[in-house]
PDB file of N, CA and C in Angstrom:
ATOM      1  N   MET A   1       0.662  -1.008   0.393  1.00 54.00           N
ATOM      2  CA  MET A   1       0.098  -0.256  -0.089  1.00 54.00           C
ATOM      3  C   MET A   1       1.058   1.266   0.154  1.00 54.00           C
ATOM      4  N   PRO A   2       0.310   2.345  -1.282  1.00 65.00           N
ATOM      5  CA  PRO A   2       1.173   3.455  -0.810  1.00 65.00           C
ATOM      6  C   PRO A   2       1.613   4.367   0.610  1.00 65.00           C
ATOM      7  N   THR A   3       2.719   4.727   0.501  1.00 72.00           N
ATOM      8  CA  THR A   3       2.535   6.315   1.487  1.00 72.00           C
ATOM      9  C   THR A   3       1.119   6.560   1.853  1.00 72.00           C
ATOM     10  N   THR A   4       0.226   7.542   0.589  1.00 86.00           N
ATOM     11  CA  THR A   4      -0.481   8.271   0.300  1.00 86.00           C
ATOM     12  C   THR A   4      -1.471   7.693   0.749  1.00 86.00           C
ATOM     13  N   ALA A   5      -1.993   6.217   0.116  1.00 84.00           N
ATOM     14  CA  ALA A   5      -3.617   5.887   0.493  1.00 84.00           C
ATOM     15  C   ALA A   5      -3.570   5.919   2.158  1.00 84.00           C
ATOM     16  N   LEU A   6      -2.429   4.974   2.921  1.00 86.00           N
ATOM     17  CA  LEU A   6      -1.814   4.282   4.161  1.00 86.00           C
ATOM     18  C   LEU A   6      -2.393   5.520   4.769  1.00 86.00           C
ATOM     19  N   GLY A   7      -1.156   7.059   4.568  1.00 88.00           N
ATOM     20  CA  GLY A   7      -2.400   8.867   5.315  1.00 88.00           C
ATOM     21  C   GLY A   7      -3.347   9.040   4.994  1.00 88.00           C
ATOM     22  N   ILE A   8      -4.511   8.449   4.062  1.00 91.00           N
ATOM     23  CA  ILE A   8      -5.534   8.948   3.672  1.00 91.00           C
ATOM     24  C   ILE A   8      -6.012   7.532   4.933  1.00 91.00           C
ATOM     25  N   LEU A   9      -5.804   6.439   5.078  1.00 92.00           N
ATOM     26  CA  LEU A   9      -6.042   5.998   6.128  1.00 92.00           C
ATOM     27  C   LEU A   9      -6.077   6.315   7.635  1.00 92.00           C
ATOM     28  N   VAL A  10      -4.628   6.708   7.678  1.00 92.00           N
ATOM     29  CA  VAL A  10      -5.203   7.323   9.027  1.00 92.00           C
ATOM     30  C   VAL A  10      -6.103   8.930   8.935  1.00 92.00           C
ATOM     31  N   LEU A  11      -6.483   9.001   8.225  1.00 93.00           N
ATOM     32  CA  LEU A  11      -6.689  10.388   8.845  1.00 93.00           C
ATOM     33  C   LEU A  11      -8.472   9.776   8.906  1.00 93.00           C
ATOM     34  N   LEU A  12      -9.245   9.194   7.243  1.00 94.00           N
ATOM     35  CA  LEU A  12     -10.403   8.353   7.771  1.00 94.00           C
ATOM     36  C   LEU A  12     -10.992   7.255   9.381  1.00 94.00           C
ATOM     37  N   ILE A  13      -9.798   6.756   9.539  1.00 95.00           N
ATOM     38  CA  ILE A  13     -10.730   6.443  10.965  1.00 95.00           C
ATOM     39  C   ILE A  13     -10.305   8.160  12.339  1.00 95.00           C
ATOM     40  N   VAL A  14      -9.025   8.750  12.014  1.00 95.00           N
ATOM     41  CA  VAL A  14      -9.007   9.760  13.021  1.00 95.00           C
ATOM     42  C   VAL A  14      -9.966  10.360  13.068  1.00 95.00           C
ATOM     43  N   PHE A  15     -10.886  10.996  11.642  1.00 94.00           N
ATOM     44  CA  PHE A  15     -12.083  11.501  12.116  1.00 94.00           C
ATOM     45  C   PHE A  15     -13.613  10.509  12.650  1.00 94.00           C
ATOM     46  N   ALA A  16     -13.304   9.564  11.772  1.00 95.00           N
ATOM     47  CA  ALA A  16     -14.253   9.103  12.168  1.00 95.00           C
ATOM     48  C   ALA A  16     -14.561   8.668  14.262  1.00 95.00           C
ATOM     49  N   PHE A  17     -13.449   8.213  14.464  1.00 95.00           N
ATOM     50  CA  PHE A  17     -13.379   8.624  16.343  1.00 95.00           C
ATOM     51  C   PHE A  17     -13.555  10.223  16.621  1.00 95.00           C
ATOM     52  N   ALA A  18     -12.540  11.158  15.824  1.00 95.00           N
ATOM     53  CA  ALA A  18     -13.150  11.980  16.592  1.00 95.00           C
ATOM     54  C   ALA A  18     -14.610  12.685  16.550  1.00 95.00           C
ATOM     55  N   PHE A  19     -15.704  12.437  15.041  1.00 94.00           N
ATOM     56  CA  PHE A  19     -17.135  11.927  15.525  1.00 94.00           C
ATOM     57  C   PHE A  19     -17.964  11.527  16.200  1.00 94.00           C
ATOM     58  N   GLY A  20     -17.278  10.353  16.550  1.00 93.00           N
ATOM     59  CA  GLY A  20     -17.686   9.777  17.484  1.00 93.00           C
ATOM     60  C   GLY A  20     -17.876  10.290  19.313  1.00 93.00           C
ATOM     61  N   ALA A  21     -16.226  10.635  19.178  1.00 93.00           N
ATOM     62  CA  ALA A  21     -16.711  11.660  20.461  1.00 93.00           C
ATOM     63  C   ALA A  21     -17.274  12.465  20.524  1.00 93.00           C
ATOM     64  N   TYR A  22     -17.111  13.758  19.564  1.00 93.00           N
ATOM     65  CA  TYR A  22     -18.556  14.489  19.731  1.00 93.00           C
ATOM     66  C   TYR A  22     -19.845  14.086  20.039  1.00 93.00           C
ATOM     67  N   ARG A  23     -19.529  12.587  19.108  1.00 94.00           N
ATOM     68  CA  ARG A  23     -21.809  12.681  19.325  1.00 94.00           C
ATOM     69  C   ARG A  23     -21.737  11.928  20.681  1.00 94.00           C
ATOM     70  N   ILE A  24     -20.635  11.444  21.076  1.00 92.00           N
ATOM     71  CA  ILE A  24     -21.293  11.030  23.072  1.00 92.00           C
ATOM     72  C   ILE A  24     -20.538  12.679  23.667  1.00 92.00           C
ATOM     73  N   ILE A  25     -19.917  13.172  23.363  1.00 91.00           N
ATOM     74  CA  ILE A  25     -20.007  14.192  24.538  1.00 91.00           C
ATOM     75  C   ILE A  25     -21.073  14.853  24.131  1.00 91.00           C
ATOM     76  N   ARG A  26     -21.913  15.198  22.352  1.00 93.00           N
ATOM     77  CA  ARG A  26     -23.198  15.907  22.672  1.00 93.00           C
ATOM     78  C   ARG A  26     -23.916  15.120  23.632  1.00 93.00           C
ATOM     79  N   THR A  27     -24.201  14.559  23.690  1.00 91.00           N
ATOM     80  CA  THR A  27     -24.848  13.466  23.798  1.00 91.00           C
ATOM     81  C   THR A  27     -25.451  13.148  25.669  1.00 91.00           C
ATOM     82  N   ILE A  28     -24.476  13.379  26.303  1.00 90.00           N
ATOM     83  CA  ILE A  28     -23.958  13.649  27.546  1.00 90.00           C
ATOM     84  C   ILE A  28     -24.026  14.800  28.720  1.00 90.00           C
ATOM     85  N   ARG A  29     -23.717  15.602  27.069  1.00 90.00           N
ATOM     86  CA  ARG A  29     -23.595  17.040  28.084  1.00 90.00           C
ATOM     87  C   ARG A  29     -25.055  17.344  29.034  1.00 90.00           C
ATOM     88  N   PRO A  30     -25.725  17.770  28.522  1.00 88.00           N
ATOM     89  CA  PRO A  30     -26.863  17.636  29.292  1.00 88.00           C
ATOM     90  C   PRO A  30     -26.546  17.330  30.729  1.00 88.00           C
ATOM     91  N   PHE A  31     -26.813  15.839  30.788  1.00 85.00           N
ATOM     92  CA  PHE A  31     -26.686  15.757  32.080  1.00 85.00           C
ATOM     93  C   PHE A  31     -25.436  16.285  32.866  1.00 85.00           C
ATOM     94  N   ILE A  32     -24.742  16.364  32.026  1.00 87.00           N
ATOM     95  CA  ILE A  32     -23.106  17.009  32.876  1.00 87.00           C
ATOM     96  C   ILE A  32     -24.020  18.145  33.453  1.00 87.00           C
ATOM     97  N   VAL A  33     -25.013  18.752  33.057  1.00 89.00           N
ATOM     98  CA  VAL A  33     -24.926  20.075  33.317  1.00 89.00           C
ATOM     99  C   VAL A  33     -26.168  20.151  34.139  1.00 89.00           C
ATOM    100  N   ASN A  34     -26.595  19.251  33.785  1.00 85.00           N
ATOM    101  CA  ASN A  34     -27.958  19.326  35.431  1.00 85.00           C
ATOM    102  C   ASN A  34     -27.346  18.403  36.617  1.00 85.00           C
ATOM    103  N   ALA A  35     -26.244  18.184  36.416  1.00 85.00           N
ATOM    104  CA  ALA A  35     -25.687  17.257  37.420  1.00 85.00           C
ATOM    105  C   ALA A  35     -25.151  18.272  38.904  1.00 85.00           C
ATOM    106  N   VAL A  36     -24.698  19.335  37.390  1.00 89.00           N
ATOM    107  CA  VAL A  36     -23.710  21.078  38.611  1.00 89.00           C
ATOM    108  C   VAL A  36     -24.915  21.614  38.919  1.00 89.00           C
ATOM    109  N   VAL A  37     -25.219  22.193  37.508  1.00 90.00           N
ATOM    110  CA  VAL A  37     -26.533  23.044  38.539  1.00 90.00           C
ATOM    111  C   VAL A  37     -27.640  22.664  39.538  1.00 90.00           C
ATOM    112  N   GLY A  38     -28.141  21.099  40.097  1.00 87.00           N
ATOM    113  CA  GLY A  38     -28.959  20.176  40.620  1.00 87.00           C
ATOM    114  C   GLY A  38     -27.974  20.781  41.963  1.00 87.00           C
ATOM    115  N   LEU A  39     -26.321  20.433  41.335  1.00 87.00           N
ATOM    116  CA  LEU A  39     -25.662  20.040  42.909  1.00 87.00           C
ATOM    117  C   LEU A  39     -24.831  21.112  43.103  1.00 87.00           C
ATOM    118  N   LEU A  40     -25.328  22.865  42.689  1.00 90.00           N
ATOM    119  CA  LEU A  40     -25.056  24.065  43.612  1.00 90.00           C
ATOM    120  C   LEU A  40     -26.687  24.485  44.436  1.00 90.00           C
ATOM    121  N   VAL A  41     -27.843  24.109  44.014  1.00 88.00           N
ATOM    122  CA  VAL A  41     -29.105  23.700  43.982  1.00 88.00           C
ATOM    123  C   VAL A  41     -28.926  23.334  45.471  1.00 88.00           C
ATOM    124  N   LEU A  42     -28.747  22.300  45.116  1.00 86.00           N
ATOM    125  CA  LEU A  42     -28.354  21.427  46.677  1.00 86.00           C
ATOM    126  C   LEU A  42     -27.938  21.513  47.704  1.00 86.00           C
ATOM    127  N   LEU A  43     -26.037  22.074  47.054  1.00 86.00           N
ATOM    128  CA  LEU A  43     -25.171  22.893  48.336  1.00 86.00           C
ATOM    129  C   LEU A  43     -26.108  24.498  48.870  1.00 86.00           C
ATOM    130  N   GLY A  44     -26.460  25.091  48.138  1.00 87.00           N
ATOM    131  CA  GLY A  44     -26.970  25.934  48.012  1.00 87.00           C
ATOM    132  C   GLY A  44     -28.280  25.876  49.252  1.00 87.00           C
ATOM    133  N   LEU A  45     -29.418  24.987  49.183  1.00 84.00           N
ATOM    134  CA  LEU A  45     -30.040  25.112  49.651  1.00 84.00           C
ATOM    135  C   LEU A  45     -29.719  24.649  51.536  1.00 84.00           C
ATOM    136  N   GLY A  46     -28.741  24.198  51.611  1.00 82.00           N
ATOM    137  CA  GLY A  46     -27.813  23.486  52.386  1.00 82.00           C
ATOM    138  C   GLY A  46     -27.519  24.008  53.398  1.00 82.00           C
ATOM    139  N   TRP A  47     -27.092  25.893  52.689  1.00 86.00           N
ATOM    140  CA  TRP A  47     -26.968  26.669  53.813  1.00 86.00           C
ATOM    141  C   TRP A  47     -27.506  27.386  54.004  1.00 86.00           C
ATOM    142  N   PHE A  48     -29.014  26.981  53.320  1.00 85.00           N
ATOM    143  CA  PHE A  48     -30.113  27.640  54.213  1.00 85.00           C
ATOM    144  C   PHE A  48     -30.715  26.286  55.153  1.00 85.00           C
ATOM    145  N   GLY A  49     -29.914  25.888  55.402  1.00 82.00           N
ATOM    146  CA  GLY A  49     -30.390  24.927  56.317  1.00 82.00           C
ATOM    147  C   GLY A  49     -31.558  23.541  55.999  1.00 82.00           C
ATOM    148  N   PHE A  50     -31.687  23.305  54.469  1.00 80.00           N
ATOM    149  CA  PHE A  50     -32.161  22.712  54.655  1.00 80.00           C
ATOM    150  C   PHE A  50     -30.598  21.184  53.080  1.00 80.00           C
ATOM    151  N   GLY A  51     -30.006  20.928  54.133  1.00 78.00           N
ATOM    152  CA  GLY A  51     -29.087  19.603  53.190  1.00 78.00           C
ATOM    153  C   GLY A  51     -29.269  18.890  53.605  1.00 78.00           C
ATOM    154  N   VAL A  52     -29.165  17.879  52.549  1.00 85.00           N
ATOM    155  CA  VAL A  52     -28.987  16.504  51.780  1.00 85.00           C
ATOM    156  C   VAL A  52     -27.220  15.944  51.701  1.00 85.00           C
ATOM    157  N   GLU A  53     -27.443  14.915  52.260  1.00 84.00           N
ATOM    158  CA  GLU A  53     -26.340  14.187  52.427  1.00 84.00           C
ATOM    159  C   GLU A  53     -26.113  13.647  50.824  1.00 84.00           C
ATOM    160  N   ILE A  54     -25.152  13.826  50.227  1.00 83.00           N
ATOM    161  CA  ILE A  54     -24.603  13.882  48.713  1.00 83.00           C
ATOM    162  C   ILE A  54     -24.310  12.241  48.323  1.00 83.00           C
ATOM    163  N   THR A  55     -25.339  12.552  48.238  1.00 86.00           N
ATOM    164  CA  THR A  55     -25.082  10.232  47.506  1.00 86.00           C
ATOM    165  C   THR A  55     -24.625   9.949  45.745  1.00 86.00           C
ATOM    166  N   PRO A  56     -24.682   8.528  45.784  1.00 87.00           N
ATOM    167  CA  PRO A  56     -24.611   8.654  43.948  1.00 87.00           C
ATOM    168  C   PRO A  56     -26.319   8.375  43.672  1.00 87.00           C
ATOM    169  N   PRO A  57     -26.964   8.108  44.448  1.00 89.00           N
ATOM    170  CA  PRO A  57     -28.539   7.912  43.910  1.00 89.00           C
ATOM    171  C   PRO A  57     -29.156   9.230  43.937  1.00 89.00           C
ATOM    172  N   ALA A  58     -28.128   9.898  45.394  1.00 87.00           N
ATOM    173  CA  ALA A  58     -28.614  11.792  44.829  1.00 87.00           C
ATOM    174  C   ALA A  58     -28.557  12.831  43.717  1.00 87.00           C
ATOM    175  N   VAL A  59     -27.108  12.386  43.096  1.00 85.00           N
ATOM    176  CA  VAL A  59     -26.166  13.245  42.390  1.00 85.00           C
ATOM    177  C   VAL A  59     -27.229  12.204  41.092  1.00 85.00           C
ATOM    178  N   LEU A  60     -27.958  10.837  40.634  1.00 88.00           N
ATOM    179  CA  LEU A  60     -28.231  10.206  39.941  1.00 88.00           C
ATOM    180  C   LEU A  60     -29.582  11.013  40.086  1.00 88.00           C
ATOM    181  N   VAL A  61     -30.415  11.138  40.358  1.00 90.00           N
ATOM    182  CA  VAL A  61     -31.445  12.052  40.688  1.00 90.00           C
ATOM    183  C   VAL A  61     -31.482  12.958  39.888  1.00 90.00           C
ATOM    184  N   VAL A  62     -30.193  14.246  40.702  1.00 86.00           N
ATOM    185  CA  VAL A  62     -30.206  15.014  40.303  1.00 86.00           C
ATOM    186  C   VAL A  62     -29.485  15.463  38.927  1.00 86.00           C
ATOM    187  N   ALA A  63     -28.411  14.980  38.810  1.00 84.00           N
ATOM    188  CA  ALA A  63     -28.201  14.450  37.023  1.00 84.00           C
ATOM    189  C   ALA A  63     -29.476  14.838  35.593  1.00 84.00           C
ATOM    190  N   ILE A  64     -30.241  13.755  36.168  1.00 87.00           N
ATOM    191  CA  ILE A  64     -31.809  13.337  35.703  1.00 87.00           C
ATOM    192  C   ILE A  64     -32.667  14.530  35.483  1.00 87.00           C
ATOM    193  N   GLY A  65     -32.368  15.204  36.202  1.00 88.00           N
ATOM    194  CA  GLY A  65     -33.497  15.880  36.812  1.00 88.00           C
ATOM    195  C   GLY A  65     -33.321  17.219  37.628  1.00 88.00           C
ATOM    196  N   GLY A  66     -32.003  18.006  37.073  1.00 87.00           N
ATOM    197  CA  GLY A  66     -31.849  19.501  37.440  1.00 87.00           C
ATOM    198  C   GLY A  66     -32.637  20.131  38.250  1.00 87.00           C
ATOM    199  N   ILE A  67     -33.002  20.817  38.425  1.00 88.00           N
ATOM    200  CA  ILE A  67     -33.268  21.888  40.103  1.00 88.00           C
ATOM    201  C   ILE A  67     -34.634  21.430  40.374  1.00 88.00           C
ATOM    202  N   PRO A  68     -35.092  20.707  39.313  1.00 90.00           N
ATOM    203  CA  PRO A  68     -36.489  19.806  39.971  1.00 90.00           C
ATOM    204  C   PRO A  68     -36.096  18.729  40.230  1.00 90.00           C
ATOM    205  N   GLY A  69     -35.145  17.996  40.114  1.00 90.00           N
ATOM    206  CA  GLY A  69     -34.976  16.559  40.765  1.00 90.00           C
ATOM    207  C   GLY A  69     -33.817  16.854  41.907  1.00 90.00           C
ATOM    208  N   ALA A  70     -32.980  17.545  42.902  1.00 89.00           N
ATOM    209  CA  ALA A  70     -32.626  18.347  43.518  1.00 89.00           C
ATOM    210  C   ALA A  70     -33.955  19.024  44.466  1.00 89.00           C
ATOM    211  N   ILE A  71     -34.662  19.622  43.412  1.00 88.00           N
ATOM    212  CA  ILE A  71     -36.185  19.726  44.659  1.00 88.00           C
ATOM    213  C   ILE A  71     -36.926  18.924  45.462  1.00 88.00           C
ATOM    214  N   LEU A  72     -36.745  17.868  44.696  1.00 90.00           N
ATOM    215  CA  LEU A  72     -37.490  16.897  44.576  1.00 90.00           C
ATOM    216  C   LEU A  72     -36.105  15.463  45.889  1.00 90.00           C
ATOM    217  N   VAL A  73     -35.609  15.398  45.315  1.00 90.00           N
ATOM    218  CA  VAL A  73     -34.533  15.000  46.738  1.00 90.00           C
ATOM    219  C   VAL A  73     -34.823  15.641  47.939  1.00 90.00           C
ATOM    220  N   VAL A  74     -34.394  16.765  48.521  1.00 89.00           N
ATOM    221  CA  VAL A  74     -34.609  17.641  49.426  1.00 89.00           C
ATOM    222  C   VAL A  74     -36.107  17.094  49.555  1.00 89.00           C
ATOM    223  N   LEU A  75     -36.817  17.100  49.347  1.00 89.00           N
ATOM    224  CA  LEU A  75     -38.570  16.867  49.442  1.00 89.00           C
ATOM    225  C   LEU A  75     -38.745  15.795  49.863  1.00 89.00           C
ATOM    226  N   LEU A  76     -38.087  14.747  49.274  1.00 89.00           N
ATOM    227  CA  LEU A  76     -38.085  13.192  50.189  1.00 89.00           C
ATOM    228  C   LEU A  76     -36.928  13.572  50.972  1.00 89.00           C
ATOM    229  N   ALA A  77     -36.115  13.528  51.339  1.00 88.00           N
ATOM    230  CA  ALA A  77     -35.590  13.956  52.223  1.00 88.00           C
ATOM    231  C   ALA A  77     -35.915  14.102  52.922  1.00 88.00           C
ATOM    232  N   TYR A  78     -37.199  15.328  53.632  1.00 87.00           N
ATOM    233  CA  TYR A  78     -36.964  15.304  54.212  1.00 87.00           C
ATOM    234  C   TYR A  78     -38.703  15.663  55.030  1.00 87.00           C
ATOM    235  N   LEU A  79     -39.625  14.793  53.989  1.00 88.00           N
ATOM    236  CA  LEU A  79     -40.826  13.604  54.681  1.00 88.00           C
ATOM    237  C   LEU A  79     -40.302  12.265  55.479  1.00 88.00           C
ATOM    238  N   GLY A  80     -38.949  12.198  54.605  1.00 85.00           N
ATOM    239  CA  GLY A  80     -38.313  11.009  55.822  1.00 85.00           C
ATOM    240  C   GLY A  80     -37.941   9.632  54.374  1.00 85.00           C
ATOM    241  N   ILE A  81     -38.621  10.112  53.168  1.00 87.00           N
ATOM    242  CA  ILE A  81     -39.135   8.547  52.280  1.00 87.00           C
ATOM    243  C   ILE A  81     -37.531   8.410  52.192  1.00 87.00           C
ATOM    244  N   VAL A  82     -36.639   8.404  51.058  1.00 84.00           N
ATOM    245  CA  VAL A  82     -35.561   8.125  50.713  1.00 84.00           C
ATOM    246  C   VAL A  82     -33.914   8.704  51.617  1.00 84.00           C
ATOM    247  N   PHE A  83     -33.855   9.749  50.887  1.00 83.00           N
ATOM    248  CA  PHE A  83     -32.621  10.629  51.051  1.00 83.00           C
ATOM    249  C   PHE A  83     -32.793  10.876  52.709  1.00 83.00           C
ATOM    250  N   THR A  84     -31.495  10.675  53.243  1.00 78.00           N
ATOM    251  CA  THR A  84     -30.753  11.692  54.949  1.00 78.00           C
ATOM    252  C   THR A  84     -30.830  12.992  54.649  1.00 78.00           C
ATOM    253  N   PRO A  85     -31.239  13.740  55.203  1.00 74.00           N
ATOM    254  CA  PRO A  85     -31.007  14.882  55.675  1.00 74.00           C
ATOM    255  C   PRO A  85     -29.664  15.192  56.279  1.00 74.00           C
ATOM    256  N   VAL A  86     -28.552  15.937  56.518  1.00 72.00           N
ATOM    257  CA  VAL A  86     -27.530  15.999  56.585  1.00 72.00           C
ATOM    258  C   VAL A  86     -27.688  16.089  58.215  1.00 72.00           C
ATOM    259  N   GLY A  87     -26.803  15.803  59.347  1.00 67.00           N
ATOM    260  CA  GLY A  87     -27.190  15.734  60.213  1.00 67.00           C
ATOM    261  C   GLY A  87     -28.096  14.833  60.571  1.00 67.00           C
ATOM    262  N   THR A  88     -28.536  13.806  61.048  1.00 62.00           N
ATOM    263  CA  THR A  88     -29.303  12.682  60.701  1.00 62.00           C
ATOM    264  C   THR A  88     -28.713  11.500  60.860  1.00 62.00           C
ATOM    265  N   VAL A  89     -28.940  10.973  61.960  1.00 54.00           N
ATOM    266  CA  VAL A  89     -28.749   9.957  61.555  1.00 54.00           C
ATOM    267  C   VAL A  89     -29.916   8.376  61.539  1.00 54.00           C
TER     268      VAL A  89
END
């Protein structure tokens, strides 16, 4: 195989990987934004005395639901249904 053909093949493979990475990041980005905003809401509510222990299930709910998910986590914690408020055992 000539060097030019090999170079084109490598270039096509690099473009395919870059396009795949772009699609994955574009799909995951809303969850990352929701998680960051929701965690900021949880931390802000903790500052006002409505703190909830940040656990992986709480982060998952916040990542999927964003601000409404954070409010749901706080409500469920203070109703004693699922999550644990900070400072209680």
